[in-house]
Amino acid sequence: MFDVVPALPPPGIYVGLDRIRLTGPEAAWPEIRALVGGVLPGPVRTGSGAKFFQEGLHIQLGVLLSRGHRSEILQLDVRGERLRTLSGDARVVLLRRLISAGLRPTRLDVALDLIGQQQGVVNNVQMACEAGELCGPRGFACMHRYRVPGVPQQLMMTLGDLSSAAFVRVYDKGLEQDRGIWGHWERVEVEFKSDRAREAGRLITARNSTHQTLIALVVGAFDFRLQTGRTALSRRPRSSWWAQLVDGVETIRMSPASPDRSFNSYAHWFRSVHAPRLMQFAQAVGATVGEVVHFLAKDCEPRTHEDVLVQQFSAAWSDDRCSSD
């Protein structure tokens, strides 16, 4: 059974989006505010925005819509406590509508819950990591805490670094929620950021089998392979417990995306970093920006290699000229 976890989850396997964060042009503020208000209604208050944003709209139960960024963008953050009021399919529909409205994911958390499965996932992950079998994430940490010896307060393993594009937490959710005996409710949670979030969002919203896609993204974020002395992963068999757990399950491994070398990306960078200073120089001496650029570029020679960026610039320049006529 694959669905979101209800308030009192019976034994089963559940998967769902547990947090979404997206950004987009600030000009889309009225449309996004109306969309969010329709899907996620609730009391609204104004206040400070997210980090680097001047103001925000706080909607009850973990929704924050921010604007006032120097790059003229907005940001929408919907935390797990609010997403859990929606069905699994409704969460994907919300993500799809936001992407269709011009926003792009910058963080997507996917949670896979194993309840009453008696898999001992946290313990197995710890032993596999200590045996050098972890593949994918670079490093791990044991975050266990105990009230007294033998009585755990928290059982958690983290894979990778918090700043990584894919950060994994494997922990005892029932223990965290103080519900049931430890080992009964275990969670594998992957936090996708940056280019991984965008690719995950594309896969989640484009595929017909959403539940299988979510599971594939979770189990594809890391792997456990026996130490055999071979460097090629394909020549190293999976750890037996992990092979049994993911038997018959598709895995989606996402490689880091190449840097965006499009003209639009270059133009955005130029306007954010250099254009304000050039305009300041021009105002200070009563010149045009073109004259300032000519002065700064004195004695420089143009590059001779014509790459895709030059072709895209030429097309953008031509389009702008035509629209001005």
XYZ file of N, CA and C in Angstrom, residues 43-209:
501
model
N -5.900 31.276 8.164
C -5.578 32.624 8.642
C -4.225 33.091 8.118
N -4.160 34.342 7.684
C -2.944 34.900 7.089
C -2.480 36.087 7.923
N -1.185 36.166 8.135
C -0.607 37.351 8.769
C 0.641 37.754 7.998
N 0.901 39.039 7.961
C 2.117 39.539 7.321
C 3.235 39.607 8.353
N 4.448 39.464 7.876
C 5.602 39.503 8.768
C 6.876 39.432 7.972
N 7.934 39.019 8.624
C 9.220 38.892 7.937
C 9.166 37.718 6.979
N 9.925 37.844 5.885
C 9.980 36.772 4.913
C 11.061 35.767 5.257
N 11.305 34.848 4.357
C 12.392 33.891 4.523
C 13.730 34.634 4.459
N 14.802 33.937 4.717
C 16.127 34.540 4.693
C 16.383 35.204 3.341
N 16.846 36.447 3.384
C 17.149 37.272 2.212
C 15.900 37.887 1.575
N 14.721 37.672 2.168
C 13.486 38.266 1.659
C 12.973 39.284 2.684
N 12.475 40.411 2.208
C 12.081 41.493 3.101
C 10.746 41.249 3.788
N 9.793 40.641 3.136
C 8.479 40.464 3.732
C 7.888 39.127 3.337
N 6.891 38.705 4.127
C 6.279 37.425 3.825
C 4.846 37.345 4.308
N 4.098 36.440 3.691
C 2.749 36.091 4.124
C 2.823 34.731 4.810
N 2.409 34.693 6.062
C 2.422 33.460 6.838
C 1.007 32.908 6.889
N 0.813 31.736 6.313
C -0.489 31.076 6.325
C -0.428 29.953 7.345
N -1.474 29.848 8.147
C -1.490 28.910 9.268
C -1.018 27.518 8.872
N -0.265 26.905 9.771
C 0.229 25.535 9.622
C 1.349 25.396 8.591
N 2.316 26.313 8.616
C 3.554 26.057 7.894
C 3.618 26.416 6.436
N 3.005 27.535 6.026
C 3.120 28.015 4.650
C 3.665 29.447 4.698
N 4.722 29.706 3.949
C 5.322 31.042 3.917
C 5.581 31.444 2.469
N 4.983 32.567 2.068
C 5.199 33.132 0.733
C 5.967 34.434 0.917
N 7.185 34.503 0.359
C 8.094 35.625 0.607
C 8.395 36.399 -0.658
N 8.632 37.708 -0.499
C 9.078 38.545 -1.604
C 9.980 39.642 -1.044
N 10.504 40.482 -1.974
C 11.418 41.532 -1.552
C 12.867 41.084 -1.578
N 13.217 40.218 -2.526
C 14.601 39.757 -2.699
C 15.312 40.672 -3.686
N 16.603 40.824 -3.530
C 17.362 41.708 -4.422
C 17.309 41.235 -5.870
N 17.059 39.958 -6.081
C 16.974 39.422 -7.442
C 15.556 39.456 -7.998
N 14.647 40.121 -7.283
C 13.254 40.272 -7.722
C 12.587 38.913 -7.950
N 12.720 38.043 -6.962
C 12.080 36.743 -7.011
C 11.188 36.588 -5.778
N 10.289 35.632 -5.835
C 9.495 35.246 -4.674
C 9.843 33.809 -4.306
N 9.466 33.421 -3.107
C 9.713 32.048 -2.665
C 8.509 31.535 -1.891
N 8.118 30.309 -2.205
C 7.034 29.647 -1.499
C 7.598 28.438 -0.776
N 7.318 28.351 0.521
C 7.786 27.231 1.334
C 6.574 26.605 2.022
N 6.317 25.322 1.736
C 5.217 24.588 2.371
C 5.831 23.427 3.150
N 5.753 23.505 4.468
C 6.386 22.496 5.309
C 5.496 21.264 5.463
N 6.100 20.245 6.063
C 5.430 18.957 6.160
C 4.130 18.980 6.933
N 4.065 19.792 8.005
C 2.839 19.765 8.800
C 1.616 20.210 8.007
N 1.832 21.080 6.966
C 0.710 21.487 6.128
C 0.473 20.491 5.003
N 1.542 19.977 4.414
C 1.370 18.994 3.345
C 0.646 17.751 3.850
N 0.857 17.413 5.115
C 0.226 16.216 5.654
C -1.289 16.366 5.828
N -1.814 17.578 5.628
C -3.268 17.750 5.616
C -3.853 17.434 4.243
N -2.978 17.184 3.255
C -3.411 16.842 1.899
C -3.130 15.376 1.625
N -3.900 14.786 0.736
C -3.614 13.421 0.298
C -2.326 13.415 -0.522
N -1.779 12.217 -0.727
C -0.554 12.116 -1.513
C -0.723 12.652 -2.917
N -1.839 12.332 -3.566
C -2.088 12.816 -4.919
C -2.275 14.329 -4.935
N -2.947 14.872 -3.902
C -3.180 16.312 -3.849
C -1.867 17.079 -3.714
N -0.890 16.506 -3.038
C 0.410 17.161 -2.911
C 1.090 17.280 -4.275
N 1.001 16.207 -5.056
C 1.606 16.223 -6.387
C 0.869 17.200 -7.294
N -0.458 17.234 -7.195
C -1.239 18.187 -7.992
C -0.827 19.618 -7.656
N -0.643 19.914 -6.369
C -0.201 21.243 -5.952
C 1.159 21.570 -6.563
N 2.096 20.629 -6.483
C 3.423 20.847 -7.058
C 3.325 21.083 -8.560
N 2.506 20.306 -9.228
C 2.347 20.443 -10.676
C 1.777 21.822 -11.033
N 0.791 22.290 -10.285
C 0.180 23.591 -10.562
C 1.184 24.723 -10.340
N 1.996 24.598 -9.310
C 2.982 25.645 -9.023
C 4.064 25.693 -10.101
N 4.490 24.533 -10.564
C 5.489 24.496 -11.636
C 4.888 25.052 -12.919
N 3.637 24.719 -13.203
C 2.963 25.238 -14.394
C 2.801 26.752 -14.326
N 2.738 27.306 -13.104
C 2.600 28.755 -12.930
C 3.926 29.493 -13.058
N 5.000 28.779 -13.349
C 6.289 29.410 -13.583
C 7.275 29.302 -12.444
N 6.910 28.589 -11.360
C 7.853 28.403 -10.255
C 8.719 27.174 -10.511
N 9.888 27.160 -9.892
C 10.741 25.981 -10.029
C 11.189 25.520 -8.647
N 11.194 24.206 -8.425
C 11.554 23.678 -7.109
C 13.024 23.954 -6.771
N 13.271 24.358 -5.543
C 14.632 24.486 -5.026
C 14.868 23.544 -3.856
N 13.794 22.988 -3.307
C 13.910 21.946 -2.289
C 12.651 21.095 -2.300
N 12.850 19.778 -2.349
C 11.753 18.819 -2.261
C 12.182 17.718 -1.295
N 11.385 17.493 -0.250
C 11.636 16.398 0.676
C 10.655 15.274 0.377
N 11.173 14.061 0.266
C 10.335 12.882 0.042
C 10.559 11.926 1.206
N 9.466 11.475 1.833
C 9.555 10.597 3.001
C 8.964 9.226 2.684
N 9.708 8.188 3.026
C 9.266 6.805 2.872
C 9.146 6.209 4.272
N 7.933 5.833 4.662
C 7.677 5.305 6.003
C 7.422 3.809 5.956
N 8.103 3.084 6.826
C 7.906 1.646 6.967
C 7.358 1.404 8.368
N 6.100 0.999 8.443
C 5.415 0.865 9.722
C 5.037 -0.601 9.940
N 5.534 -1.137 11.033
C 5.253 -2.533 11.346
C 5.895 -3.511 10.400
N 6.978 -3.114 9.732
C 7.633 -3.983 8.750
C 8.779 -4.793 9.347
N 9.195 -4.433 10.543
C 10.243 -5.171 11.266
C 11.515 -5.332 10.426
N 11.932 -4.247 9.793
C 13.112 -4.292 8.931
C 14.394 -3.886 9.663
N 14.266 -3.190 10.778
C 15.466 -2.740 11.491
C 16.335 -1.852 10.621
N 15.705 -0.933 9.885
C 16.424 -0.139 8.889
C 17.510 0.722 9.519
N 17.204 1.413 10.615
C 18.192 2.298 11.226
C 19.422 1.505 11.645
N 19.207 0.379 12.292
C 20.321 -0.450 12.747
C 21.127 -1.000 11.575
N 20.435 -1.462 10.529
C 21.129 -2.006 9.357
C 21.936 -0.930 8.635
N 21.370 0.287 8.533
C 22.094 1.375 7.888
C 23.358 1.697 8.677
N 23.273 1.726 9.994
C 24.447 2.011 10.813
C 25.533 0.958 10.594
N 25.170 -0.318 10.640
C 26.165 -1.382 10.466
C 26.783 -1.335 9.073
N 25.945 -1.072 8.050
C 26.458 -1.024 6.676
C 27.417 0.146 6.499
N 27.085 1.289 7.080
C 27.968 2.452 6.978
C 29.301 2.178 7.668
N 29.245 1.603 8.851
C 30.479 1.314 9.596
C 31.317 0.247 8.910
N 30.679 -0.576 8.069
C 31.410 -1.603 7.319
C 31.953 -1.074 5.998
N 31.721 0.219 5.711
C 32.232 0.807 4.478
C 31.424 0.474 3.252
N 30.137 0.149 3.428
C 29.309 -0.274 2.299
C 28.485 0.857 1.691
N 28.489 2.028 2.305
C 27.700 3.149 1.799
C 28.250 3.634 0.460
N 27.356 3.804 -0.516
C 27.723 4.302 -1.841
C 26.825 5.490 -2.181
N 27.390 6.481 -2.815
C 26.638 7.676 -3.182
C 26.999 8.838 -2.294
N 26.323 8.998 -1.152
C 26.659 10.094 -0.242
C 28.088 9.947 0.278
N 28.729 11.081 0.485
C 30.103 11.078 0.978
C 30.109 11.287 2.488
N 30.043 10.205 3.199
C 30.095 10.273 4.650
C 28.744 10.042 5.297
N 28.797 9.794 6.602
C 27.588 9.532 7.376
C 27.821 10.003 8.803
N 26.745 10.097 9.559
C 26.844 10.481 10.966
C 25.797 9.713 11.758
N 26.178 9.286 12.948
C 25.271 8.608 13.862
C 24.774 9.641 14.872
N 23.457 9.850 14.922
C 22.874 10.908 15.740
C 22.029 10.334 16.884
N 22.367 9.149 17.365
C 21.587 8.534 18.430
C 21.728 9.322 19.736
N 20.636 9.342 20.501
C 20.658 9.907 21.851
C 19.898 8.964 22.780
N 20.348 8.886 24.034
C 19.735 7.972 24.989
C 19.374 8.696 26.280
N 18.218 8.322 26.852
C 17.832 8.849 28.159
C 18.732 8.245 29.238
N 18.786 6.936 29.249
C 19.701 6.167 30.096
C 20.219 5.038 29.226
N 21.291 4.371 29.587
C 21.809 3.272 28.755
C 20.729 2.265 28.383
N 20.610 2.032 27.098
C 19.657 1.055 26.597
C 18.270 1.588 26.329
N 18.004 2.858 26.682
C 16.688 3.457 26.446
C 16.862 4.641 25.509
N 16.614 4.457 24.212
C 16.890 5.528 23.248
C 15.883 6.670 23.321
N 16.392 7.876 23.118
C 15.555 9.061 22.968
C 15.438 9.439 21.500
N 16.483 9.132 20.737
C 16.502 9.372 19.286
C 17.406 8.346 18.643
N 16.939 7.762 17.536
C 17.747 6.857 16.731
C 17.746 7.410 15.310
N 18.896 7.904 14.868
C 18.957 8.554 13.555
C 20.350 8.405 12.949
N 20.360 8.108 11.637
C 21.577 8.135 10.835
C 21.375 9.169 9.734
N 22.403 9.957 9.456
C 22.350 10.882 8.326
C 23.413 10.479 7.318
N 23.048 10.579 6.041
C 23.946 10.206 4.946
C 24.209 11.439 4.097
N 25.482 11.762 3.898
C 25.833 12.962 3.161
C 25.940 14.153 4.088
N 26.062 15.313 3.486
C 26.187 16.569 4.228
C 24.920 17.383 4.064
N 24.582 18.180 5.086
C 23.347 18.961 5.038
C 23.315 19.902 3.843
N 24.483 20.344 3.384
C 24.541 21.238 2.224
C 24.530 20.483 0.902
N 24.525 19.163 0.944
C 24.539 18.358 -0.281
C 23.234 18.528 -1.051
N 23.289 18.281 -2.347
C 22.085 18.366 -3.177
C 21.098 17.265 -2.842
N 21.565 16.191 -2.206
C 20.677 15.118 -1.733
C 21.165 14.694 -0.350
N 20.401 15.024 0.678
C 20.763 14.733 2.064
C 19.746 13.757 2.617
N 20.220 12.701 3.280
C 19.359 11.600 3.702
C 19.323 11.498 5.228
N 18.111 11.324 5.752
C 17.932 11.003 7.171
C 17.218 9.654 7.256
N 17.751 8.772 8.074
C 17.107 7.487 8.347
C 16.906 7.438 9.850
N 15.641 7.409 10.304
C 15.429 7.527 11.743
C 14.152 6.834 12.189
N 14.040 6.717 13.498
C 12.861 6.093 14.101
C 11.810 7.165 14.303
N 10.817 7.200 13.421
C 9.780 8.223 13.462
C 8.854 8.035 14.661
N 8.553 6.793 14.995
C 7.695 6.536 16.134
C 8.319 7.024 17.429
N 9.637 6.847 17.550
C 10.351 7.332 18.726
C 10.321 8.848 18.776
N 10.507 9.487 17.611
C 10.464 10.943 17.554
C 9.090 11.467 17.957
N 8.025 10.784 17.517
C 6.661 11.194 17.811
C 6.158 10.667 19.153
N 7.005 9.877 19.824
C 6.624 9.266 21.098
C 5.347 8.444 20.947
N 5.332 7.642 19.861
C 4.165 6.813 19.566
C 4.634 5.394 19.260
N 4.264 4.476 20.117
C 4.616 3.087 19.881
C 6.038 2.772 20.323
N 6.386 1.503 20.259
C 7.717 1.074 20.645
C 8.699 1.382 19.520
N 9.964 1.600 19.882
C 10.927 1.910 18.842
C 11.154 0.681 17.968
N 11.372 0.998 16.672
C 11.529 -0.049 15.676
C 10.251 -0.347 14.914
N 9.136 0.194 15.390
C 7.846 -0.083 14.734
C 7.604 0.850 13.549
N 8.026 2.111 13.672
C 7.795 3.107 12.615
C 9.131 3.751 12.264
N 9.690 3.349 11.107
C 10.969 3.895 10.662
C 10.763 4.706 9.392
N 11.547 5.764 9.250
C 11.397 6.655 8.104
C 12.736 6.846 7.388
N 12.671 6.838 6.059
C 13.804 7.230 5.209
C 13.373 8.502 4.495
N 14.086 9.571 4.734
C 13.694 10.882 4.226
C 14.854 11.479 3.429
N 14.574 11.896 2.213
C 15.612 12.490 1.361
C 15.238 13.926 1.062
N 16.196 14.800 1.280
C 16.025 16.234 1.027
C 16.783 16.579 -0.259
N 16.023 16.822 -1.339
C 16.616 17.184 -2.616
C 16.665 18.708 -2.723
N 17.810 19.235 -3.125
C 17.972 20.678 -3.271
C 18.612 20.997 -4.619
N 18.569 22.281 -4.972
C 19.251 22.795 -6.157
C 18.791 22.043 -7.407
N 19.749 21.622 -8.245
C 19.398 20.965 -9.498
C 18.698 19.624 -9.275
N 19.002 18.952 -8.154
C 18.337 17.678 -7.861
C 16.847 17.908 -7.586
N 16.513 19.028 -6.928
C 15.111 19.340 -6.654
C 14.362 19.591 -7.960
N 14.977 20.310 -8.873
C 14.319 20.589 -10.153
C 14.090 19.307 -10.937
N 15.102 18.424 -10.960
C 14.956 17.172 -11.697
C 13.931 16.263 -11.018
N 13.957 16.223 -9.690
C 12.961 15.416 -8.970
C 11.558 15.933 -9.244
N 11.389 17.255 -9.248
C 10.084 17.832 -9.540
C 9.602 17.479 -10.928
N 10.525 17.486 -11.886
C 10.160 17.134 -13.264
C 9.698 15.682 -13.338
N 10.415 14.787 -12.686
C 10.067 13.370 -12.732
C 8.751 13.092 -12.010
N 8.565 13.709 -10.854
C 7.366 13.464 -10.055
C 6.115 13.915 -10.798
N 6.191 15.069 -11.436
C 4.997 15.629 -12.082
C 4.795 15.115 -13.498
N 5.819 14.511 -14.097
C 5.697 14.069 -15.488
C 5.269 12.612 -15.602
N 5.576 11.808 -14.590
C 5.287 10.382 -14.670
C 3.866 10.064 -14.233
N 3.316 8.983 -14.786
C 1.967 8.557 -14.412
C 1.963 7.860 -13.052
N 2.972 7.047 -12.794
C 3.036 6.285 -11.545
C 3.798 7.100 -10.502
